[in-house]
Backbone as a ProteinNet text record, in pm:
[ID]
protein_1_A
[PRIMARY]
XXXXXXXXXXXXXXXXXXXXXXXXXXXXXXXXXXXXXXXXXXXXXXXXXXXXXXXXXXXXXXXXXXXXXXXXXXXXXXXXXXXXXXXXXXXXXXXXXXXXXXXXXXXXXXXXXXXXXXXXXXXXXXXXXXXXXXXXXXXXXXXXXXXXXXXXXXXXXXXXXXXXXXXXXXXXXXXXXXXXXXXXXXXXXXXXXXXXXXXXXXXXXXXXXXXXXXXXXXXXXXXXX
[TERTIARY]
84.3	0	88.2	74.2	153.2	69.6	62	77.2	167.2	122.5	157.2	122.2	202.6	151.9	228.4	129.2	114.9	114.4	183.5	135	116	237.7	201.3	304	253.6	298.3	309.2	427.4	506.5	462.3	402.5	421.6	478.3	548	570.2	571.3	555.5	571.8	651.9	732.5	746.6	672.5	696.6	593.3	674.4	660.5	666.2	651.8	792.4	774	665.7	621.9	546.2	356.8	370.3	210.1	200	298.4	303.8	290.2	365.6	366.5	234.5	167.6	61.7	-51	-40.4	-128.5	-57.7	49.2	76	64.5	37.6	1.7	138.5	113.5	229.9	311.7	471.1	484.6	567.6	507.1	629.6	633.8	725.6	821	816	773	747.5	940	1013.6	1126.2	1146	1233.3	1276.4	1376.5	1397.1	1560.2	1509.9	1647	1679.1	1591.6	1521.3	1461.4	1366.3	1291.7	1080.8	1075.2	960.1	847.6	831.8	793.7	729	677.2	522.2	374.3	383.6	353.2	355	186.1	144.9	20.4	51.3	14.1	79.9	-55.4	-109.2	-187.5	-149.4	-176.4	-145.6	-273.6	-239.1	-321.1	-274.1	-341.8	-315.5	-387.9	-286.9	-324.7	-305.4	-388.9	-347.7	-401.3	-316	-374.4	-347.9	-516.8	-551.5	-455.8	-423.2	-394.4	-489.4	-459.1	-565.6	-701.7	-696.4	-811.7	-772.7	-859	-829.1	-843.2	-774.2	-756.4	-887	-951.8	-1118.6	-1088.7	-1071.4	-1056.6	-1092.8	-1170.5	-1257.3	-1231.7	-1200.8	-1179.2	-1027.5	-930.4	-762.5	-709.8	-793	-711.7	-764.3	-743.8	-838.2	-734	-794	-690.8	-710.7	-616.2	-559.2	-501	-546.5	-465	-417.4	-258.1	-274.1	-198	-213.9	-165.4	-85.3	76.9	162.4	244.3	287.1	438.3	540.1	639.6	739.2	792.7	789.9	769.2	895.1	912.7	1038.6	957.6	938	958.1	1013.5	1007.4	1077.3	1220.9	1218.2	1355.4	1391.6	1367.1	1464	1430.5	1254.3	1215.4	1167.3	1172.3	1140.4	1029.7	935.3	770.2	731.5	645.2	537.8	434.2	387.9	273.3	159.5	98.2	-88.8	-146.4	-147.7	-302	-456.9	-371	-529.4	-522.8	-643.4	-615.7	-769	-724.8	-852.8	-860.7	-989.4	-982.4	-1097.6	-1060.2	-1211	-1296.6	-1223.7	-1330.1	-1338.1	-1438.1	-1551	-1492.4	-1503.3	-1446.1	-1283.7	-1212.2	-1082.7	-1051	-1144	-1157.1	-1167.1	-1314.3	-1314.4	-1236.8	-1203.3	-1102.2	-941.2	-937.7	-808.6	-847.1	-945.1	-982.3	-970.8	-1056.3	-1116.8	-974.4	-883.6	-794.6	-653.5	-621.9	-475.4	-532.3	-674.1	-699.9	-618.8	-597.6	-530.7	-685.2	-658.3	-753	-828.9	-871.1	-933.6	-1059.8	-1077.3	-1177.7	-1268.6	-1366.9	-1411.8	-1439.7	-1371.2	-1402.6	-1433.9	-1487.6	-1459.8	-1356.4	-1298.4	-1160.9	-1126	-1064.8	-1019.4	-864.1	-804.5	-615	-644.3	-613.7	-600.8	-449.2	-431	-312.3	-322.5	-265.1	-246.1	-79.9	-2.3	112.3	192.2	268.2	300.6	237.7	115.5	60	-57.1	-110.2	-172.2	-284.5	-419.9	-516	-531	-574.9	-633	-726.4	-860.7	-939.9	-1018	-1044.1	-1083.2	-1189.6	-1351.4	-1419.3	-1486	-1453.1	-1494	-1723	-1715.9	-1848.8	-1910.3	-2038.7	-2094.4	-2078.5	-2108.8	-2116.4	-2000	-1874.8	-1722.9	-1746.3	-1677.8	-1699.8	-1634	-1701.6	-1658.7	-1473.7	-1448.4	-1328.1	-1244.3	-1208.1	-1170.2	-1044.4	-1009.6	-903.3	-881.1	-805.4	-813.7	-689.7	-591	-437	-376.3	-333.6	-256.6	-136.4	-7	68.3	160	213.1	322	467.4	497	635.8	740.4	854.5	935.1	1057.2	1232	1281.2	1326.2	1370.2	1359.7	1523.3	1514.5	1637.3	1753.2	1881.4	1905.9	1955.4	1950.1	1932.2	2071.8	2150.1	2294.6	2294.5	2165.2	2121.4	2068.1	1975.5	1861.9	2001.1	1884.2	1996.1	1969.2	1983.8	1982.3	1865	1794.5	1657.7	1607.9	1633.7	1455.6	1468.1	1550.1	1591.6	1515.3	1523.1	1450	1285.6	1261.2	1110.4	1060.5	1112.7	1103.7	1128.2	1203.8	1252.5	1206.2	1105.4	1049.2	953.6	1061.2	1070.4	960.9	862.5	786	656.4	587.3	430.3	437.7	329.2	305.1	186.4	74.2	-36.5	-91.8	-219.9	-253.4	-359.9	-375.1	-488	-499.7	-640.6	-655.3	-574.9	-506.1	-488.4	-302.1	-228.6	-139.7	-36.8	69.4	133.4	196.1	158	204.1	343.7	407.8	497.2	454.7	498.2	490.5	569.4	659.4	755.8	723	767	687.8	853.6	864.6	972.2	920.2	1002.2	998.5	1137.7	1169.1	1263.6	1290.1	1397	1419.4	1264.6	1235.1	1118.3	1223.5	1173.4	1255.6	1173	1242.3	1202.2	1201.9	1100.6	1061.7	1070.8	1157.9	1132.1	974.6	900.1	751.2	745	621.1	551.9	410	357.1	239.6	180.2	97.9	41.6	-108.7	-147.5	-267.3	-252.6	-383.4	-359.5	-509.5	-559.1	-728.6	-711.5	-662.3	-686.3	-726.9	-796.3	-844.1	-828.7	-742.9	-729.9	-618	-520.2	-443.8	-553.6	-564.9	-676.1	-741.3	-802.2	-899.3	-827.1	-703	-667.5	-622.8	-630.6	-611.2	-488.8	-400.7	-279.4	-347.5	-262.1	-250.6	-253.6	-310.7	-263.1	-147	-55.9	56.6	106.2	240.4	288.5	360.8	347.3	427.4	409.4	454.8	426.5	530.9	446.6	533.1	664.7	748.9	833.2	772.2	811.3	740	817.8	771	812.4	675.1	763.1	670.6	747	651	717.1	602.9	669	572.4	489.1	627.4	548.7	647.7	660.4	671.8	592.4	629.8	567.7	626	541.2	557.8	538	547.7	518	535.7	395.5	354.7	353	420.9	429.9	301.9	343.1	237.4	279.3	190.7	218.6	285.9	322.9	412.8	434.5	419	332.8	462.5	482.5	580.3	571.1	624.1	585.4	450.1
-118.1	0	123.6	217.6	345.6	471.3	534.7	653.1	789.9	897.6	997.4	1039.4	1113.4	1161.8	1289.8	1406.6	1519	1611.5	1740.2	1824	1788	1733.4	1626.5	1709.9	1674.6	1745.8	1599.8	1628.4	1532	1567.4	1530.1	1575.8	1470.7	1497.3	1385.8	1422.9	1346.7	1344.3	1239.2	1256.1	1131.2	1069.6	911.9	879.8	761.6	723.4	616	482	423.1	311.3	186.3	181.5	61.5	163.1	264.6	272.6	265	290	251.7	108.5	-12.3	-110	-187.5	-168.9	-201.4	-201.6	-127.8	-92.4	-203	-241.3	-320.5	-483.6	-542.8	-683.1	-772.6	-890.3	-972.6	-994.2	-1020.4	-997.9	-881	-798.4	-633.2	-557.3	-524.6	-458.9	-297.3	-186.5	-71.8	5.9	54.5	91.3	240.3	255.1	401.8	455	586.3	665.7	737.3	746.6	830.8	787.3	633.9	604.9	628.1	683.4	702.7	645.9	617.1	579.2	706.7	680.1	848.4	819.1	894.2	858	1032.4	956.3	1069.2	1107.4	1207	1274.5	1301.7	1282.9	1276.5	1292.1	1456.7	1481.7	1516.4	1463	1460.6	1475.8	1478.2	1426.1	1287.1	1222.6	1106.5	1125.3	1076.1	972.3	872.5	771.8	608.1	585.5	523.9	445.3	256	224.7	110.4	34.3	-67.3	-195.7	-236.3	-236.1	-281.8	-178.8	-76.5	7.1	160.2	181.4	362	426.1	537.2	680.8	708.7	723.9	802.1	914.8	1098.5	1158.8	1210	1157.9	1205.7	1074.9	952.1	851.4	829.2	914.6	826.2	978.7	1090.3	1185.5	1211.1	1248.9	1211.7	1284.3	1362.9	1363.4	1241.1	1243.6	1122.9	1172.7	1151.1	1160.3	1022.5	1006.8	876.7	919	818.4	845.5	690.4	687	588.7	596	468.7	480.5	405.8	326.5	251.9	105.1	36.3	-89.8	-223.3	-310.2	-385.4	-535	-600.2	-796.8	-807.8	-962.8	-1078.8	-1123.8	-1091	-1083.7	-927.7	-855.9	-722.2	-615.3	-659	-597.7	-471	-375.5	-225.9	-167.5	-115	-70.5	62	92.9	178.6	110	161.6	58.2	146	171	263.8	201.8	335.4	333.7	361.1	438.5	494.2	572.9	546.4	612.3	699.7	800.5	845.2	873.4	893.3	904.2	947.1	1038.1	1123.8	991.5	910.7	816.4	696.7	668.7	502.6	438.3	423.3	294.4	224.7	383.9	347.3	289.8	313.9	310.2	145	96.2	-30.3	-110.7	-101	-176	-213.4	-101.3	-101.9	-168.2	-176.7	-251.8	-438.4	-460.3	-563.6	-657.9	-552.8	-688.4	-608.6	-542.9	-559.9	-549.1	-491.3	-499.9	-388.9	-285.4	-190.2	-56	-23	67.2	183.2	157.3	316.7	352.9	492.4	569.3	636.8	656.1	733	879.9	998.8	1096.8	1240	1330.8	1430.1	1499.3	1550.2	1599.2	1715.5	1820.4	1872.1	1949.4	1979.7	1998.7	2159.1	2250	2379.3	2430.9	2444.7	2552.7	2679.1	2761.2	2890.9	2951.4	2953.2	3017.2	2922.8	2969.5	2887.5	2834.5	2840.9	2821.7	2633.5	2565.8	2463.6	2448.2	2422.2	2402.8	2252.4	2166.6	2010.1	2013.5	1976.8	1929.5	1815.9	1737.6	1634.7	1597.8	1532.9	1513.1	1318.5	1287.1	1114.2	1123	1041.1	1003	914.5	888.5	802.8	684.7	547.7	547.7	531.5	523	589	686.8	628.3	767.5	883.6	969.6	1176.1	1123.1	1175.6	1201.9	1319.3	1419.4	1572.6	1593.3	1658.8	1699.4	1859.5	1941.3	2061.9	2118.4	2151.9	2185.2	2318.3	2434.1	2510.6	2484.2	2477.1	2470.6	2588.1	2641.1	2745.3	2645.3	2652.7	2600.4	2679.2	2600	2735.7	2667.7	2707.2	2643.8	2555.1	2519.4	2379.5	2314.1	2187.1	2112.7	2033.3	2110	2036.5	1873.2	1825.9	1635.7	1632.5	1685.2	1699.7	1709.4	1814.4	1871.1	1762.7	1702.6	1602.1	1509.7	1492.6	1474.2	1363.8	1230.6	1081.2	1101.4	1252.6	1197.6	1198	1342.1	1319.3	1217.8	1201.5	1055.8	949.9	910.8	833.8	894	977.2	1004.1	1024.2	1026.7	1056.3	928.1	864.4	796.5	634.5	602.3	485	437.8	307.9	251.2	51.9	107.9	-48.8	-15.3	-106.5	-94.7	-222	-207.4	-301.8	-345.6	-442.5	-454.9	-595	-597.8	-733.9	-783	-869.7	-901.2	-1029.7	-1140.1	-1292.4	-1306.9	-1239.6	-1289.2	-1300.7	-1232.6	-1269.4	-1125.3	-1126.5	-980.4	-968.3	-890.9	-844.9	-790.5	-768.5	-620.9	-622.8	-469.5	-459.6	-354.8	-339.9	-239.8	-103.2	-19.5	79.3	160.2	170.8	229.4	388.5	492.6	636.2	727.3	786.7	908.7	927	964.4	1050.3	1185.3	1171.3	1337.2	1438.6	1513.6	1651	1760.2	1781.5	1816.5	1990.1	2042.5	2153.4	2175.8	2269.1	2322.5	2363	2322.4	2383.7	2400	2487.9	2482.4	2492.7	2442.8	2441.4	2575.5	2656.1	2774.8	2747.7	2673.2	2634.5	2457	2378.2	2260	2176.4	2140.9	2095.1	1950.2	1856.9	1683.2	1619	1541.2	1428.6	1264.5	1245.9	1155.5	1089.3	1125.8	1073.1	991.9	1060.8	1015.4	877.2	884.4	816.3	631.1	646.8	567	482.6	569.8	482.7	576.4	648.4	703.9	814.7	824.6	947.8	1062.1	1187.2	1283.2	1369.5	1412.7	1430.2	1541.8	1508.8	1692	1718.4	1880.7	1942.3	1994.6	2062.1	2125.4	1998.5	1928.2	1876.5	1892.1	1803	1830.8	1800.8	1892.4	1933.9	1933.9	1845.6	1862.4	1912.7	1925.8	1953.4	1913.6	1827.4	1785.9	1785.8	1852.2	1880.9	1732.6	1595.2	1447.9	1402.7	1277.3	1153.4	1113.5	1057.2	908.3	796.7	669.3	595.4	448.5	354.4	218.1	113.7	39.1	-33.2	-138.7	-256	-369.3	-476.5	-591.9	-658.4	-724.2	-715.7	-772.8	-910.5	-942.7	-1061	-1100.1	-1202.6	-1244.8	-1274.9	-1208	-1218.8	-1299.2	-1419.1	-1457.6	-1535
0	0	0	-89	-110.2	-51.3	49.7	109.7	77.3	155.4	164	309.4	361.1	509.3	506.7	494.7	485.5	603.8	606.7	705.2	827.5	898.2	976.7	1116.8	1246.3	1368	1433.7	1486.1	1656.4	1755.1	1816.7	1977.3	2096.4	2159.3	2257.6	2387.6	2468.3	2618.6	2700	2801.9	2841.6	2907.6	2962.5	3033.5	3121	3265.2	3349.6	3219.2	3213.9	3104.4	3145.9	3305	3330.4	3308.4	3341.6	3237.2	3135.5	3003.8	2888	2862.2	2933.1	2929.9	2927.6	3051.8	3060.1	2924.3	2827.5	2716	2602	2616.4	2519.2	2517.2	2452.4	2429.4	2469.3	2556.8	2539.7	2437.1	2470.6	2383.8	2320.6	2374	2342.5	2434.8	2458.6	2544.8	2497.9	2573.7	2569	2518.5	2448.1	2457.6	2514.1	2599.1	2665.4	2599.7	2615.7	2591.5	2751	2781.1	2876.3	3046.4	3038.4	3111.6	3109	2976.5	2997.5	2906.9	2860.6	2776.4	2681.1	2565.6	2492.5	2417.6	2445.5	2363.4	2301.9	2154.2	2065.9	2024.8	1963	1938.3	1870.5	1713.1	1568.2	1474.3	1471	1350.1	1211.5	1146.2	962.6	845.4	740.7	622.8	539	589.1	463.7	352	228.6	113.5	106.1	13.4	41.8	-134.3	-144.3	-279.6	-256.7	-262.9	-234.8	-322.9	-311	-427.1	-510.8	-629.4	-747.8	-772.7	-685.5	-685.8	-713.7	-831.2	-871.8	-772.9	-789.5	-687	-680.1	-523.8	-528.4	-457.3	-488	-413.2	-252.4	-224.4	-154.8	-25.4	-131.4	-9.6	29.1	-112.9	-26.7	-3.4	23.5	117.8	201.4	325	494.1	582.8	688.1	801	885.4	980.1	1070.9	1175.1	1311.5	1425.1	1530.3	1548.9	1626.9	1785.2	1837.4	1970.3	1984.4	1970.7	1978.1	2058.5	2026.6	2162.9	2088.5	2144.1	2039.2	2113.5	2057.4	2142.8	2039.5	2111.7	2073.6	2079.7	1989.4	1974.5	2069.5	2039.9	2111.7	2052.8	1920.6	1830	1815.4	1898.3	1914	1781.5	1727.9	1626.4	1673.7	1597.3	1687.2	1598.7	1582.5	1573.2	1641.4	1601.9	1609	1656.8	1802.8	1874.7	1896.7	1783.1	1796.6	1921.9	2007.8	2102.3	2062.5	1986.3	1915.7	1799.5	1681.1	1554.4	1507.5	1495.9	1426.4	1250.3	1260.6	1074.4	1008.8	930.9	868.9	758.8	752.3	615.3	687	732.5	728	660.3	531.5	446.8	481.1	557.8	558.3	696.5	807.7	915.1	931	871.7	847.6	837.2	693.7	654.2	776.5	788.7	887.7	1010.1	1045.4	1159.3	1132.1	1075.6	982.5	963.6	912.9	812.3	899.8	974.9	1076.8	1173.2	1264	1373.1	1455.9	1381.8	1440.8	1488	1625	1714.9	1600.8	1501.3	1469.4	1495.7	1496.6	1528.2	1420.2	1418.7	1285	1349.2	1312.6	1370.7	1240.2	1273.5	1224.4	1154.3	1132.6	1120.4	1042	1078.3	957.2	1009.2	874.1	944.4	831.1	873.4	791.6	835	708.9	700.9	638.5	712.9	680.1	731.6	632.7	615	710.4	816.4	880.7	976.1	982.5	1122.6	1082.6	1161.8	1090.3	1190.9	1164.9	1298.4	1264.7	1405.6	1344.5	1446.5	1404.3	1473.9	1450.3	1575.2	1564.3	1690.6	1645.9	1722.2	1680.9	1760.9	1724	1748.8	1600.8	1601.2	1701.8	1741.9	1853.8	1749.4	1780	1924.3	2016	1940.8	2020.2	2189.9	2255.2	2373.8	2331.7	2320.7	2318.1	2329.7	2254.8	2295.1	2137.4	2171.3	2070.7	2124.6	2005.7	1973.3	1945.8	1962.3	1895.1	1927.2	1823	1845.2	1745.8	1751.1	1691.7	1687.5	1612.9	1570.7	1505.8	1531.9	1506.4	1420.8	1266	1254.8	1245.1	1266.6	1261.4	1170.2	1225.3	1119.5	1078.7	915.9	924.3	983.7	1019.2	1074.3	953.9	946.9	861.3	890.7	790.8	823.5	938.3	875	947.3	1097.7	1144.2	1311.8	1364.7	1314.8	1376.4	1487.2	1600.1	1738.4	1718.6	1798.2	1812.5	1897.2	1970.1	2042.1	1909.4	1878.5	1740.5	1637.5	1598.7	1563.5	1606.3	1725.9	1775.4	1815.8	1831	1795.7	1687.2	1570.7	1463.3	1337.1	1307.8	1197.3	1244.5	1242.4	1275.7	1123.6	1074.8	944.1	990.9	1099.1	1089.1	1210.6	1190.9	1272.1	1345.1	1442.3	1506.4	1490.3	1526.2	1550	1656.7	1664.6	1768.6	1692.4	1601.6	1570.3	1528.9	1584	1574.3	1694.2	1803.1	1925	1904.7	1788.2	1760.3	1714.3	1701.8	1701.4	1583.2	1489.9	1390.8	1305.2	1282.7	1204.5	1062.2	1047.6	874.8	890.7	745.5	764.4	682.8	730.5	670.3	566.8	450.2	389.9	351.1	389.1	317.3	384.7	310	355.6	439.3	497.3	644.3	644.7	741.9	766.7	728.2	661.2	639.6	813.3	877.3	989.2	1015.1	1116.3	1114.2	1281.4	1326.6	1472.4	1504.3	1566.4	1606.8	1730.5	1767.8	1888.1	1907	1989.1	1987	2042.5	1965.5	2031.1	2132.3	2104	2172.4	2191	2267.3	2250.2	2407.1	2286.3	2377.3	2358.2	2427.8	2384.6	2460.7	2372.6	2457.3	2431.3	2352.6	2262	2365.7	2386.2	2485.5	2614.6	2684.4	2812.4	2772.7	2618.4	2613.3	2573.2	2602.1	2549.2	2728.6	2795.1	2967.5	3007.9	2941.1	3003.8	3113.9	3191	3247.7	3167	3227.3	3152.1	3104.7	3004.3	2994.2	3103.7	3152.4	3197.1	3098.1	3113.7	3040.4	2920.9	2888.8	2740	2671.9	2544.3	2417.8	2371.5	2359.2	2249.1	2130.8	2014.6	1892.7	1779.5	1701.5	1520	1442.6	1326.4	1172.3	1040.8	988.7	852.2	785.8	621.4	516.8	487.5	488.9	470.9	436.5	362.7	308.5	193.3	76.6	23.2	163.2	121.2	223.5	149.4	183	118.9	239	269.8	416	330.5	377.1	352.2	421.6	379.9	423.5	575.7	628	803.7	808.6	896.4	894.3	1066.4	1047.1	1198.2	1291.2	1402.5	1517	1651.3	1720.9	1807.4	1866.4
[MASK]
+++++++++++++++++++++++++++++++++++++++++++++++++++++++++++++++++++++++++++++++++++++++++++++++++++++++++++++++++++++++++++++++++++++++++++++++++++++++++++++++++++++++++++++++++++++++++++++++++++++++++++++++++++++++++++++++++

């Protein structure tokens, strides 16, 4: 499956690695830097172009908000571990449920940009419990590849997914570019998407990226453990 992930914001927090733990399936192991856990809040625009199926505008561009963390196999495989996913299209929502069993939400959504600044909002449909989103974004400048530290690095450049589904643990690898990366901050910031997933609520103001996107290419899952 070939993607695009657009207009897309980092946020992270740290977190106590044994409440993170707890959310993940036997099996995987929550990974730390610096001794925490770090659950990211990651609003974007996707495109997706199905396999074997023409481009439908309306259905393969969508915003998307997820709430992840980063988690390690049993063979020392390293992932992207979704708590929670939201998504402006039903059909895509489905499907993603259905056939990887990965958490999505069908919500509202919309991501506006204006100059440098980007709004995302997001409100999940019933019968989902309430749970919104609403974030300003300020970017600022960009990082050259050369700057990027070994943290953002590691919050940032994550090349595979995780999932739990049929009772069994997934990977699929996800191939695209280094992020071309953007200093941000958040000027405002209303969530609820975190919470709703069992964490605590974050402290602290975010550490913050911005990247224009990626092409992307998600492989097919491949069953771990």
């Amino acid at each position: 499956m070939r993607m695009q992930w657009l207009t897309l914001t980092f946020m992270h927090w740290p977190y106590p690695a044994d409440a993170v733990q707890r959310l993940l399936p036997p099996g995987l192991t929550v990974e730390t830097y610096d001794g925490h856990a770090w659950v990211g809040l990651v609003p974007f625009t996707m495109t997706v172009a199905f396999p074997r199926a023409p481009a439908v505008p309306w259905l393969s561009r969508f915003p998307e908000t997820n709430v992840r963390t980063y988690a390690r196999g049993p063979r020392g495989e390293t992932g992207v571990w979704f708590m929670s996913l939201d998504a402006a299209r039903l059909p895509a929502v489905l499907a993603a449920r259905g056939a990887w069993g990965l958490p999505y939400y069908w919500a509202r959504m919309q991501v506006q940009r204006r100059g440098n600044t980007v709004d995302y909002t997001s409100v999940r449909h019933r019968p989902h419990a309430p749970a919104a989103h609403l974030s300003r974004v300020e970017i600022g400048s960009p990082i050259a590849a050369s700057d990027v530290t070994t943290f953002e690095h590691y919050l940032t450049a994550r090349f595979a997914l995780w999932s739990h589904h049929l009772g069994r643990n997934w990977h699929a690898r996800a191939d695209h570019p280094p992020w071309p990366l953007h200093r941000a901050r958040v000027a405002h910031l209303d969530d609820e998407l975190v919470l709703a997933t069992g964490l605590p609520a974050p402290c602290g103001d975010p550490i913050v990226h911005f990247s224009e996107g990626v092409d992307v290419r998600v492989g097919r899952p491949r069953l771990c453990g």
